[in-house]
Tab-separated table of C-alpha atoms in Angstrom:
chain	number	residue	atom	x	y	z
A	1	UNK	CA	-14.165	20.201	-40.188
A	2	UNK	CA	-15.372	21.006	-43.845
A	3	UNK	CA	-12.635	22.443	-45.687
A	4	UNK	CA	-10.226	21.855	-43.605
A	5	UNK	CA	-7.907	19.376	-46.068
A	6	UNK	CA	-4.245	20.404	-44.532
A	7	UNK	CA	-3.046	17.626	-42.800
A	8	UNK	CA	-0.925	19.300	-40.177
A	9	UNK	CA	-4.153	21.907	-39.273
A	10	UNK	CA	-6.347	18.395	-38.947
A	11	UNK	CA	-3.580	17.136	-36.311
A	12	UNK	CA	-3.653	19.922	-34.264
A	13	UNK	CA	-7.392	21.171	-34.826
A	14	UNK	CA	-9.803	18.742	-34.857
A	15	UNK	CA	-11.561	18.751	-31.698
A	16	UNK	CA	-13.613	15.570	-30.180
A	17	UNK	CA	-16.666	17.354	-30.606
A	18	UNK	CA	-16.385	17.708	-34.283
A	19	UNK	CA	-16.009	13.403	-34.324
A	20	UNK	CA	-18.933	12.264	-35.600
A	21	UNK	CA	-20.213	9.809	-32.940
A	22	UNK	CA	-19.344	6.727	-34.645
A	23	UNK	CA	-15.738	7.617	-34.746
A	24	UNK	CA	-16.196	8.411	-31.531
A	25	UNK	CA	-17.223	4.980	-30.666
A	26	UNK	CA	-14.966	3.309	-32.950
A	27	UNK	CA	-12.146	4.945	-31.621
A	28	UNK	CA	-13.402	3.329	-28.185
A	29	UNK	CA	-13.463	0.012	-29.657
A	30	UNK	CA	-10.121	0.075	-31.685
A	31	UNK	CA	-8.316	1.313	-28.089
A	32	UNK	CA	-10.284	-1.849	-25.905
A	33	UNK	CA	-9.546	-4.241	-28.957
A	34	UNK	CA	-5.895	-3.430	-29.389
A	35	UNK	CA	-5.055	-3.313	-25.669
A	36	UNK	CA	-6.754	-7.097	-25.441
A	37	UNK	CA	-4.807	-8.256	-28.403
A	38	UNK	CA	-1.665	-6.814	-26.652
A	39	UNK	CA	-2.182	-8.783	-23.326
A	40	UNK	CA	-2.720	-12.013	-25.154
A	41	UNK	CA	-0.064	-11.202	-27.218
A	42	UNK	CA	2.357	-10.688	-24.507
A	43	UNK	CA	2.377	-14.443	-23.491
A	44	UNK	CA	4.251	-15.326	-27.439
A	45	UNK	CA	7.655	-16.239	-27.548
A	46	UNK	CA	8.057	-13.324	-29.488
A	47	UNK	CA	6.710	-11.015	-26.908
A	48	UNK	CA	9.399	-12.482	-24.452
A	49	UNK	CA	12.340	-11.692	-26.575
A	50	UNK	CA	10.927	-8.094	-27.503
A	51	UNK	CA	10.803	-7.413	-23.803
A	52	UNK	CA	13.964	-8.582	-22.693
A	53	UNK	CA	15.778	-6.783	-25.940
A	54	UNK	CA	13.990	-3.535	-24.784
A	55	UNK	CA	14.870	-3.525	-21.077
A	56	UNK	CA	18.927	-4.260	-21.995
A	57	UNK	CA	18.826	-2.119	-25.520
A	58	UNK	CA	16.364	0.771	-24.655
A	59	UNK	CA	16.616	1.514	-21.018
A	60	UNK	CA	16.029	4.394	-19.876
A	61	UNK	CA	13.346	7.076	-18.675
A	62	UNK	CA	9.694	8.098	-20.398
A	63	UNK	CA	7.571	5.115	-20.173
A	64	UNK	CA	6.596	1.902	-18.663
A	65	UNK	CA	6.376	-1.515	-20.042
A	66	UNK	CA	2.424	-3.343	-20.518
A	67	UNK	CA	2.083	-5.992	-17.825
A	68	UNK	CA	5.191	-5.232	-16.314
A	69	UNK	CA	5.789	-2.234	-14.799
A	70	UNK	CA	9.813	-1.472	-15.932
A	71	UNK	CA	10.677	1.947	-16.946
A	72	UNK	CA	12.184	2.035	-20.436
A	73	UNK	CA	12.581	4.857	-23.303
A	74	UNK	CA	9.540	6.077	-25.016
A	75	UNK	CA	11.027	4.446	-28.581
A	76	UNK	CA	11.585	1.248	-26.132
A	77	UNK	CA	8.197	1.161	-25.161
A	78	UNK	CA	6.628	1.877	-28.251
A	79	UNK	CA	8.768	-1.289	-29.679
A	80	UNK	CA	7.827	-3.689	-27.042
A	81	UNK	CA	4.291	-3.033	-27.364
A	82	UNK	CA	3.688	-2.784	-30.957
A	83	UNK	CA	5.870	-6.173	-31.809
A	84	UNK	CA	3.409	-7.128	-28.881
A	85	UNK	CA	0.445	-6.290	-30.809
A	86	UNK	CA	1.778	-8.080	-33.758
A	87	UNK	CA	2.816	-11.123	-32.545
A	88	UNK	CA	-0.927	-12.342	-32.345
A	89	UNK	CA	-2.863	-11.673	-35.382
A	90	UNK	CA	-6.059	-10.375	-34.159
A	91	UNK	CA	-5.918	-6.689	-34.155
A	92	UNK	CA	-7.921	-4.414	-36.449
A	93	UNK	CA	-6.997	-3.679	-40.272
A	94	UNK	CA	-7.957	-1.909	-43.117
A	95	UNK	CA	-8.675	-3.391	-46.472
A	96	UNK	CA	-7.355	-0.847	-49.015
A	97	UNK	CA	-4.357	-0.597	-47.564
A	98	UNK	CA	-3.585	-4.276	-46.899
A	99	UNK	CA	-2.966	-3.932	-43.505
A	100	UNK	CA	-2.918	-2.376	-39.853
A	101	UNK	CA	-2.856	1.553	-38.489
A	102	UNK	CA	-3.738	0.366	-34.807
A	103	UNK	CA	-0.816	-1.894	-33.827
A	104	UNK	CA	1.402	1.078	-34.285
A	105	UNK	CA	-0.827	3.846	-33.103
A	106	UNK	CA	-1.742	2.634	-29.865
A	107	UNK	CA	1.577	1.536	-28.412
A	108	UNK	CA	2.755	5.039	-29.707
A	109	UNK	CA	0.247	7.242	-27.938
A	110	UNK	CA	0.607	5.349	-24.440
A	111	UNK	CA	4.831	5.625	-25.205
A	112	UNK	CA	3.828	9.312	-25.523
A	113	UNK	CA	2.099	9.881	-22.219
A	114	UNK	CA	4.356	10.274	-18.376
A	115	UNK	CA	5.225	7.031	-16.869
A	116	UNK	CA	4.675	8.072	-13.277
A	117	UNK	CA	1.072	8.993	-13.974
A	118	UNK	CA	1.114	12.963	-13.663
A	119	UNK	CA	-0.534	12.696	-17.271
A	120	UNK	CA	-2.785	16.082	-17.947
A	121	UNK	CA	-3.978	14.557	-20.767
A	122	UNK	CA	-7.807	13.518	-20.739
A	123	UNK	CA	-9.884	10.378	-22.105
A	124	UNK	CA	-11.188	12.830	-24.951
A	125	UNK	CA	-7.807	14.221	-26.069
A	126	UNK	CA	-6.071	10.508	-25.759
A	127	UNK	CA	-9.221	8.995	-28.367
A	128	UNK	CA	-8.992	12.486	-30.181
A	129	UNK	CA	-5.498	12.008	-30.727
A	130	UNK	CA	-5.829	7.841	-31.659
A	131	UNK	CA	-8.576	9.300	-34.328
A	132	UNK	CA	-5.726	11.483	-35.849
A	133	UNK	CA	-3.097	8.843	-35.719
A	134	UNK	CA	-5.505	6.350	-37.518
A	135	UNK	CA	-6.199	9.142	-40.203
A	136	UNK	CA	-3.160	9.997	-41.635
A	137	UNK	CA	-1.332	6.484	-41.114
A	138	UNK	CA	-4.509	5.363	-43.363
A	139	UNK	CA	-4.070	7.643	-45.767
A	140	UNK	CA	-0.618	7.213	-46.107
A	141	UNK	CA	-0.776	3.977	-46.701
A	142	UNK	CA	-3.315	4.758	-49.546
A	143	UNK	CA	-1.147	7.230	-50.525
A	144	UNK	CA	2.071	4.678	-50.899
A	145	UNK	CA	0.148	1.902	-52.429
A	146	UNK	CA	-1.069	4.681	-55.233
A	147	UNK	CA	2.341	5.428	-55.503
A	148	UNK	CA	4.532	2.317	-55.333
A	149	UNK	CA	4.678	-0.391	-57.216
A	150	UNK	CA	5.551	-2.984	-54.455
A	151	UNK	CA	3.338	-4.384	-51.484
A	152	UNK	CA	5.021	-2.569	-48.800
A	153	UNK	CA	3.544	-3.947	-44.716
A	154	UNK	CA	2.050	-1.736	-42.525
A	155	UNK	CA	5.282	-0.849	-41.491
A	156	UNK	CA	6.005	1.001	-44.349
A	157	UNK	CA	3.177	3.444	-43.584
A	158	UNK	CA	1.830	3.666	-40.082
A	159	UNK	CA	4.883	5.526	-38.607
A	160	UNK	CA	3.181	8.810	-40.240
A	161	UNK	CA	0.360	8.032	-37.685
A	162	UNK	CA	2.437	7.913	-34.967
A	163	UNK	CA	4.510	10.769	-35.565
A	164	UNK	CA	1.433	12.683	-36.149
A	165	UNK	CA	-0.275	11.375	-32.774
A	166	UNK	CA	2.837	11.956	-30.756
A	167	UNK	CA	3.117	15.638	-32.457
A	168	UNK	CA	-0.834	16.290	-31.406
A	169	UNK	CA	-0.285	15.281	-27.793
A	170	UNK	CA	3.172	17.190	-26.931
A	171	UNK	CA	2.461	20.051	-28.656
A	172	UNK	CA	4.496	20.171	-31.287
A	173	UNK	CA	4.365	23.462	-33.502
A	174	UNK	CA	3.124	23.078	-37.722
A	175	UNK	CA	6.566	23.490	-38.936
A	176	UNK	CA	7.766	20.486	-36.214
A	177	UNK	CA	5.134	18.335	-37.128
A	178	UNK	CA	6.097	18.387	-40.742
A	179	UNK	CA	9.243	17.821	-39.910
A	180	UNK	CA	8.341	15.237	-37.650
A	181	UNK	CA	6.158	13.282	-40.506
A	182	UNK	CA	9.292	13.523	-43.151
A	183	UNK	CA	11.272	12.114	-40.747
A	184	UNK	CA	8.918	9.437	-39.693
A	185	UNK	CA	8.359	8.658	-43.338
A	186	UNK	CA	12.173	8.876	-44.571
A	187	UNK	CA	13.626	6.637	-41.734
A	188	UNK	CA	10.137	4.298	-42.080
A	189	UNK	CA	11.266	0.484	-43.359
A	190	UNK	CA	9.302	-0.286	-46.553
A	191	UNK	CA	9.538	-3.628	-46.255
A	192	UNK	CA	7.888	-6.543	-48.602
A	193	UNK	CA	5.202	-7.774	-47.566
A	194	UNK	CA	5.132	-11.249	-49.361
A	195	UNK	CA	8.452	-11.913	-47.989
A	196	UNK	CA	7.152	-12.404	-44.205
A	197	UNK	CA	4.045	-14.449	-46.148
A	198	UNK	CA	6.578	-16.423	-48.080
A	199	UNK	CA	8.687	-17.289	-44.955
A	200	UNK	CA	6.643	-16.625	-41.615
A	201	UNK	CA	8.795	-15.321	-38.869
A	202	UNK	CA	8.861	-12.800	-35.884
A	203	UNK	CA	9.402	-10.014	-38.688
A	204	UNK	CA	5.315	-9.784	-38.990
A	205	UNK	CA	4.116	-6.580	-40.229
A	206	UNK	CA	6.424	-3.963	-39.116
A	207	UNK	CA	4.513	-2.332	-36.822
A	208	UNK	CA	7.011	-2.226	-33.810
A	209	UNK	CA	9.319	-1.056	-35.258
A	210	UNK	CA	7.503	1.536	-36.722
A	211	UNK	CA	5.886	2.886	-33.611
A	212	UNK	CA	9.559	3.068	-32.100
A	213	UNK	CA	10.267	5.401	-35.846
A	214	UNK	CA	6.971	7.512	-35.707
A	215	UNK	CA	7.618	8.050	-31.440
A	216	UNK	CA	11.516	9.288	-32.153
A	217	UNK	CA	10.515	11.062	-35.201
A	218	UNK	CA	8.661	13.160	-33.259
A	219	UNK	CA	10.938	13.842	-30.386
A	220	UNK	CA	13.723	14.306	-32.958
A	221	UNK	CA	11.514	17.589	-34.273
A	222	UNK	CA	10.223	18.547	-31.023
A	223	UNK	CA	14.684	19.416	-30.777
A	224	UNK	CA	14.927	20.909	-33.588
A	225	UNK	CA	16.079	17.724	-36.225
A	226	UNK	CA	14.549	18.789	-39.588
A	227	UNK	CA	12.934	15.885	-41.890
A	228	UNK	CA	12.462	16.120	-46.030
A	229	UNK	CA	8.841	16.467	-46.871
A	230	UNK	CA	6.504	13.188	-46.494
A	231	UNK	CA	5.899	12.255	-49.846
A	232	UNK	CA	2.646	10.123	-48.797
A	233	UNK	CA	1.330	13.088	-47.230
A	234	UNK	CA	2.536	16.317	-49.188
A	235	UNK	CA	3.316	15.319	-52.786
A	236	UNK	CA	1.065	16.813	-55.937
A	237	UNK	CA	0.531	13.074	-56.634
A	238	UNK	CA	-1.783	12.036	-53.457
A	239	UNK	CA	-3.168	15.137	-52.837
A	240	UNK	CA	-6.829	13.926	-53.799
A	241	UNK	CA	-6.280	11.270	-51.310
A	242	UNK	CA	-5.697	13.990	-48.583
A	243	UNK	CA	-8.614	16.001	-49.757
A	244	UNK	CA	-11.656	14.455	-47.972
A	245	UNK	CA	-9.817	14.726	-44.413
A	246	UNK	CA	-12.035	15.819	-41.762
A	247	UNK	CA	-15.263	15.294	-44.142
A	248	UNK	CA	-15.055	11.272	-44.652
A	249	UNK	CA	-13.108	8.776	-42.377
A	250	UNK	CA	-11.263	5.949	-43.356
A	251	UNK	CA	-11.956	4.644	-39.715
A	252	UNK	CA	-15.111	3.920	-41.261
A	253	UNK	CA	-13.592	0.931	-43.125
A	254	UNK	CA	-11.922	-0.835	-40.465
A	255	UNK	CA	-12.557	-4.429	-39.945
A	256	UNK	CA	-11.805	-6.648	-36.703
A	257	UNK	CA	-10.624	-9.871	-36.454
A	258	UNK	CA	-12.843	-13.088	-34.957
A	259	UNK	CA	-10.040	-15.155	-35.422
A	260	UNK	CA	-6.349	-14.933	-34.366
A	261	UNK	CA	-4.967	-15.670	-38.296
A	262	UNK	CA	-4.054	-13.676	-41.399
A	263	UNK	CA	-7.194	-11.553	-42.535
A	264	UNK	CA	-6.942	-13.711	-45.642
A	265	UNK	CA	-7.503	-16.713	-44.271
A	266	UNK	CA	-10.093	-16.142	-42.193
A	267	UNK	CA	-12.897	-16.111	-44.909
A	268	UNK	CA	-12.068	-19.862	-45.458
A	269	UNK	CA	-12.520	-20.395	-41.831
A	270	UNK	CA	-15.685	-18.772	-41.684
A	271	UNK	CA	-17.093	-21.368	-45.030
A	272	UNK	CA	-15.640	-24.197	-42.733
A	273	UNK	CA	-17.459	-23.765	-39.530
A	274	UNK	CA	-20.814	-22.429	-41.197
A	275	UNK	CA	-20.753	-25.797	-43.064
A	276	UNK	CA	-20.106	-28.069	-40.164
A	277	UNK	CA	-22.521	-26.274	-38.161
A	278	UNK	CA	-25.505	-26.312	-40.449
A	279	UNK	CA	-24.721	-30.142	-41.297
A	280	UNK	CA	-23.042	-31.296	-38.018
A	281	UNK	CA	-20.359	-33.046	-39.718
A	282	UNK	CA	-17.465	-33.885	-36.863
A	283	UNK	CA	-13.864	-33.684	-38.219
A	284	UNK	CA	-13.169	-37.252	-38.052
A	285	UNK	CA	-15.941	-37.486	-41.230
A	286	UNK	CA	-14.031	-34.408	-43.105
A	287	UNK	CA	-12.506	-36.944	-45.965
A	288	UNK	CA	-11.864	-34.192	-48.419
A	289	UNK	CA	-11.855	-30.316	-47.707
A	290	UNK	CA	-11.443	-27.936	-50.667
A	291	UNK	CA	-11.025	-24.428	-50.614
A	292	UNK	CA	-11.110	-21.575	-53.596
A	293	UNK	CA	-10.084	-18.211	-52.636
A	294	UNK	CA	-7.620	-15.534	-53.849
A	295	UNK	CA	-4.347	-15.324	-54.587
A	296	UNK	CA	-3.110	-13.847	-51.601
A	297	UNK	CA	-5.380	-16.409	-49.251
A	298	UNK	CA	-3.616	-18.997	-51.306
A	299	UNK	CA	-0.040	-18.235	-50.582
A	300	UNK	CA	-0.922	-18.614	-46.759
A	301	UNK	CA	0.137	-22.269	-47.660
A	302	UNK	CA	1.430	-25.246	-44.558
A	303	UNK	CA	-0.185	-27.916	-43.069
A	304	UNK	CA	2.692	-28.302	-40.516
A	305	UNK	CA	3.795	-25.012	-39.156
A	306	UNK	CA	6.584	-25.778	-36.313
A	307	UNK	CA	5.387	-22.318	-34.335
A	308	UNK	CA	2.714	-19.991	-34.036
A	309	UNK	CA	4.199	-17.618	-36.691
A	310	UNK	CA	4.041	-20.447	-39.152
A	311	UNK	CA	0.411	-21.073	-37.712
A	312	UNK	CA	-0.815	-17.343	-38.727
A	313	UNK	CA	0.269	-17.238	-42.161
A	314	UNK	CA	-1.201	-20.506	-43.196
A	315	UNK	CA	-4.417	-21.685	-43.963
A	316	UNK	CA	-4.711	-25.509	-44.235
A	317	UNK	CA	-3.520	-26.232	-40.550
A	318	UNK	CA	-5.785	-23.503	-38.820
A	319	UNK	CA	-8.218	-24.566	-40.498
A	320	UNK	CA	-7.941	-27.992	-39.493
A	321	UNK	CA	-7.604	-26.558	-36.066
A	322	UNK	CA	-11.158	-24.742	-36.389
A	323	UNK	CA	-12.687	-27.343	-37.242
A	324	UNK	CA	-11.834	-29.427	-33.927
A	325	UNK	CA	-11.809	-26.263	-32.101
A	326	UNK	CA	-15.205	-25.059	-32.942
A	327	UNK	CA	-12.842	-21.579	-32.844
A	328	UNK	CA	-9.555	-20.246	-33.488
A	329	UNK	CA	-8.113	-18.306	-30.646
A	330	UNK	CA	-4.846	-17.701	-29.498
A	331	UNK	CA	-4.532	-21.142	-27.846
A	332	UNK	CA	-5.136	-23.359	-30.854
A	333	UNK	CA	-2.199	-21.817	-32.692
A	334	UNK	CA	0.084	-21.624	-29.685
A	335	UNK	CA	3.537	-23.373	-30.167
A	336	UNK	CA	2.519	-25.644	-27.434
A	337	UNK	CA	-0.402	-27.693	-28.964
A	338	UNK	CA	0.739	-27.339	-32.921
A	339	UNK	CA	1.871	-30.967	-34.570
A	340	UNK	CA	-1.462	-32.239	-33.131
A	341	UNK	CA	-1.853	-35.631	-34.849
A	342	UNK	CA	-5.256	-35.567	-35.638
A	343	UNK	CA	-5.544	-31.798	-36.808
A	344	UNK	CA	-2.186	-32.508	-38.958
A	345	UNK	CA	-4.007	-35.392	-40.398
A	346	UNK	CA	-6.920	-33.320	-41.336
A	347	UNK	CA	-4.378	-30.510	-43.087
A	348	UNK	CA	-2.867	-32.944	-45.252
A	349	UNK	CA	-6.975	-33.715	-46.583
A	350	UNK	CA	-7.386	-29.668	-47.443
A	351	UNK	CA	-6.257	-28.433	-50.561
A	352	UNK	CA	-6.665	-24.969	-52.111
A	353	UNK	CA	-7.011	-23.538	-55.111
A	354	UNK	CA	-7.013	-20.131	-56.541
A	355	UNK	CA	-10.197	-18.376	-58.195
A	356	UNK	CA	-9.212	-15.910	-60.683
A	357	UNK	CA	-12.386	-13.820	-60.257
A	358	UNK	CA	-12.174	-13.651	-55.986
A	359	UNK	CA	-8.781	-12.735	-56.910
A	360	UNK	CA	-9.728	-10.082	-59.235
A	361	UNK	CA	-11.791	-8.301	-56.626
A	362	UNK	CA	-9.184	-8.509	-54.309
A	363	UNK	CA	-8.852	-6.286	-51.645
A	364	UNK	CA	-11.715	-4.723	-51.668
A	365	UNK	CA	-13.363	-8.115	-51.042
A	366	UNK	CA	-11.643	-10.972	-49.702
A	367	UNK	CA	-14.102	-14.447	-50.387
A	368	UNK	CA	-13.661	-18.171	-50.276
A	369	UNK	CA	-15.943	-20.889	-50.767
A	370	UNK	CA	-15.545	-24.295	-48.777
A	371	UNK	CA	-16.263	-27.590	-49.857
A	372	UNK	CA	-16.586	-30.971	-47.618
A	373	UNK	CA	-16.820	-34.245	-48.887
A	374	UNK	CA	-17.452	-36.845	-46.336
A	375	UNK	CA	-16.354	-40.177	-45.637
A	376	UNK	CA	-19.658	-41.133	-47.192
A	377	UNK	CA	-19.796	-39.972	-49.820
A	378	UNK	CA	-21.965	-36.260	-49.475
A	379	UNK	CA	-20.112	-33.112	-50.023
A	380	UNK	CA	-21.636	-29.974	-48.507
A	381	UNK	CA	-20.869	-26.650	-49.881
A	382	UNK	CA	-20.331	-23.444	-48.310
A	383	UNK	CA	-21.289	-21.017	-51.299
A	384	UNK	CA	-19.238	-17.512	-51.648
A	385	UNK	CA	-18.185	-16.281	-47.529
A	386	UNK	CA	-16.039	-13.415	-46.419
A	387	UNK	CA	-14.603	-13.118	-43.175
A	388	UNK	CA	-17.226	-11.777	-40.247
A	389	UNK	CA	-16.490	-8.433	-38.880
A	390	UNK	CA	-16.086	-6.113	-41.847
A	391	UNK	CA	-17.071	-2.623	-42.120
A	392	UNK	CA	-20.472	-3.268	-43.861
A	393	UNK	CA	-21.332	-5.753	-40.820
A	394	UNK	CA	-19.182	-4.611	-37.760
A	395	UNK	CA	-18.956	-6.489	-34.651
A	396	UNK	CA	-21.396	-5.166	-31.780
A	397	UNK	CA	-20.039	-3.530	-28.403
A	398	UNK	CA	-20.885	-6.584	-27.092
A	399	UNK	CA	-19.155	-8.987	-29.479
A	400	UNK	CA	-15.954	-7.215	-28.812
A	401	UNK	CA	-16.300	-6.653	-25.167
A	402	UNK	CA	-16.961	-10.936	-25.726
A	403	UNK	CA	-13.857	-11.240	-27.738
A	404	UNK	CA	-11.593	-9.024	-25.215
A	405	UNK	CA	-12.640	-10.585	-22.489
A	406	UNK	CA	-11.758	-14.240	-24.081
A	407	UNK	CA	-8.102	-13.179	-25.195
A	408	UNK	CA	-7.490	-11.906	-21.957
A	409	UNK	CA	-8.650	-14.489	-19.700
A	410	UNK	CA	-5.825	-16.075	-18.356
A	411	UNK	CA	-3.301	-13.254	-18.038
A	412	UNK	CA	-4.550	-11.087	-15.845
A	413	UNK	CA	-7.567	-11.053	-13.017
A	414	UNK	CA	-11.123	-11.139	-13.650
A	415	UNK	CA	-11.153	-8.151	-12.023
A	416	UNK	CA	-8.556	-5.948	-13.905
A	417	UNK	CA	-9.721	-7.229	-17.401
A	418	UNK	CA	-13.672	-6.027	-15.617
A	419	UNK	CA	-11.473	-2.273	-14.555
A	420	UNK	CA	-9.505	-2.253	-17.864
A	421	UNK	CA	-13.033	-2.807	-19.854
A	422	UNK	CA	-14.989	-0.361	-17.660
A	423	UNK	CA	-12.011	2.351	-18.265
A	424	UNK	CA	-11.767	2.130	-21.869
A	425	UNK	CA	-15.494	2.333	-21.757
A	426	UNK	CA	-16.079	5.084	-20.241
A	427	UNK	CA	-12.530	7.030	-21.443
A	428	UNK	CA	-14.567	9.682	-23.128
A	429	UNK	CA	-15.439	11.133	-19.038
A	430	UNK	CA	-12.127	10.590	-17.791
A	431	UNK	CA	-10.380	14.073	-16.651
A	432	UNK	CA	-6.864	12.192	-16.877
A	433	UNK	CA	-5.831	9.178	-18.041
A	434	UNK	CA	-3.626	8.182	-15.091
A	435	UNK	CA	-6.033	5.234	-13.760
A	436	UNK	CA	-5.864	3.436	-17.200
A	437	UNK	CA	-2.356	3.937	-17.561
A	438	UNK	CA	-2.044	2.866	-14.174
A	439	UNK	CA	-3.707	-0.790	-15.486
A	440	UNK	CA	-1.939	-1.320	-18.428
A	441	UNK	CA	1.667	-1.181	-16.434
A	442	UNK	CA	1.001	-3.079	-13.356
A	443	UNK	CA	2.115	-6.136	-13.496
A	444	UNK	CA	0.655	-9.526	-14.989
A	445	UNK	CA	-1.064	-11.191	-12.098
A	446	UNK	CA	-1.888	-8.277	-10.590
């Protein structure tokens, strides 16, 4: 790929071959991390609504519903299952960017494949495909944070991936898929980000309703609708950002999430449980907890969230949760079990505090440092701790296959989580990709 800088030539050129192995791989593990998240995600209250609103408001023909089986629209689909994604916060991100390229991808490039299983497209060319989708939404959002003055959400960005995916897979020709990119990018929602931290809701990142924008954008193009240039992807003022595609990989960066919170909140978490492991201190002796960490960790502020939205974007009631949990998975922040006595009690004992230099280095690093003083008296300290799971120490296969298996368990069969595992696995050999499409839409139970 050296040399090759265009954007449009790298969607429609790069072959798997030329992925280096470990994009190979990690575009393995983004797919069987994503798809987990999804399923767990599907049992929300959000997940419900975003369902029922496709079937009535997006019927239709092109692709079938996760878990469920019904036929909707492509846009449809790609709505449902990104808002899916989103509604549990425990899906891949990015750390430059602020935010999340495989929420959106993922739902768009299943919305993008034939419902009734007559795909033609192989395991290679589906993860050849994610890999370009991850690219430029990545780079766009580098390209829009260099460029804007506002913290836009992953919404505001990740469209381009999708449109650029969905161009890849139905062949769209250069001209379309530039066309296809300005439109995902001009009809793209740049929505504040601090607003949804400010006041949690089902709003989250954006990244439904940007999968529905970057799936239409391209079938808009693929009929001939024409789109102004993408800025993020064709102005004179990113074009060093653009330069280094198909030579370095911004996949590299990823991180995954252990926990089912806000990125920024999870390095407090981390402090937390290292310190009551190494000490064995039970919550009932937490007296105090305090917590220094950056700006952005500190506006994840409530100790009584009254649903799981509110639970994500805090910090002082997971973290009261973790520490009686021993973990913080999707059930500890589901609407059912918040307003706990005992773990509100421990919330109202945490207090947090900004540091000026964690926020200074901010986002390249995101730190926090945990102290516990105990009913007796003895206050243990957690020293500087970032959250686990960042590019510089990735999970293993096997700490993700753990993780998928755990946020799945419950939803569907041992034995379809085992198939849907051993699929994604293996997707690299698969001719077609009927049998894993097949999975994803039966339905839950099944």
């Amino acid at each position: 790929m050296r040399g090759l800088v265009d954007p449009v030539a790298f969607i429609h050129d790069l072959d798997w071959d030329a992925l280096p192995t470990r994009i190979q791989a990690q575009a393995r593990r983004c797919l069987l991390d994503t798809v987990g998240v999804a399923f767990s995600g599907s049992q929300t209250e959000l997940s419900r609504i975003i369902y029922a609103h496709v079937r009535e408001a997006y019927a239709g023909q092109g692709s079938r519903l996760w878990l469920n089986g019904t036929e909707v629209s492509k846009p449809g689909a790609a709505l449902a299952h990104g808002m899916t994604v989103d509604a549990l916060d425990m899906h891949d991100g990015h750390p430059v960017t602020k935010g999340h390229a495989g929420a959106a991808v993922v739902p768009a490039l299943f919305a993008a494949l034939s419902p009734r299983g007559e795909t033609g497209v192989s395991g290679r060319e589906l993860l050849t495909a994610l890999a370009v989708g991850y690219e430029v939404a990545l780079r766009a959002g580098i390209a829009l944070h260099a460029t804007s003055p506002d913290y836009h959400s992953s919404g505001a960005w990740n469209a381009l991936g999708c449109a650029a995916a969905c161009s890849r897979l139905w062949g769209l020709n250069c001209d379309q898929t530039r066309h296809a990119l300005g439109i995902a990018e001009y009809h793209g929602p740049r929505s504040q980000m601090m607003r949804c931290i400010d006041h949690p809701t089902m709003l989250k990142d954006g990244s439904g309703w940007r999968a529905m924008t970057g799936v239409s954008a391209a079938m808009l193009a693929r009929s001939g609708f024409t789109g102004a240039p993408a800025l993020t992807v064709d102005g004179d003022a990113v074009r060093e950002i653009w330069s280094t595609l198909g030579n370095a990989w911004e996949m590299d960066n990823l991180y995954f999430k252990p926990h089912a919170i806000c990125r920024w909140a999870q390095p407090a978490v981390e402090g937390l449980l290292q310190v009551q492991a190494k000490h064995c201190i039970s919550p009932q002796n937490m007296f105090r907890i305090d917590v220094r960490t950056f700006h952005h960790g500190v506006c994840l502020s409530g100790r009584t969230p009254e649903n799981t939205e509110q639970a994500q974007y805090s910090l002082e009631y997971p973290l009261a949760a973790a520490a009686y949990a021993g973990r913080l998975g999707p059930s500890e922040l589901c609407a059912e079990v918040l307003g706990e006595e005992r773990v509100c009690a421990l919330a109202a004992r945490i207090h947090v505090v900004e540091d000026p230099e964690m926020s200074a280095r901010f986002p390249q690093e995101r730190r926090a440092r945990v102290q516990v003083t105990t009913s007796d008296g003895h206050l243990f300290d957690s020293g500087l701790v970032q959250a686990r799971w960042d590019a510089e120490d990735p999970p293993s296969d096997q700490e993700l296959g753990e993780k998928f298996r755990s946020v799945v368990h419950g939803v569907v069969p041992g034995r379809r989580a085992a198939e849907l595992e051993r699929l994604v696995g293996r997707c690299a050999e698969l001719d077609e990709v009927n049998a894993l499409l097949r999975i994803l839409t039966a339905e839950e139970g099944h």
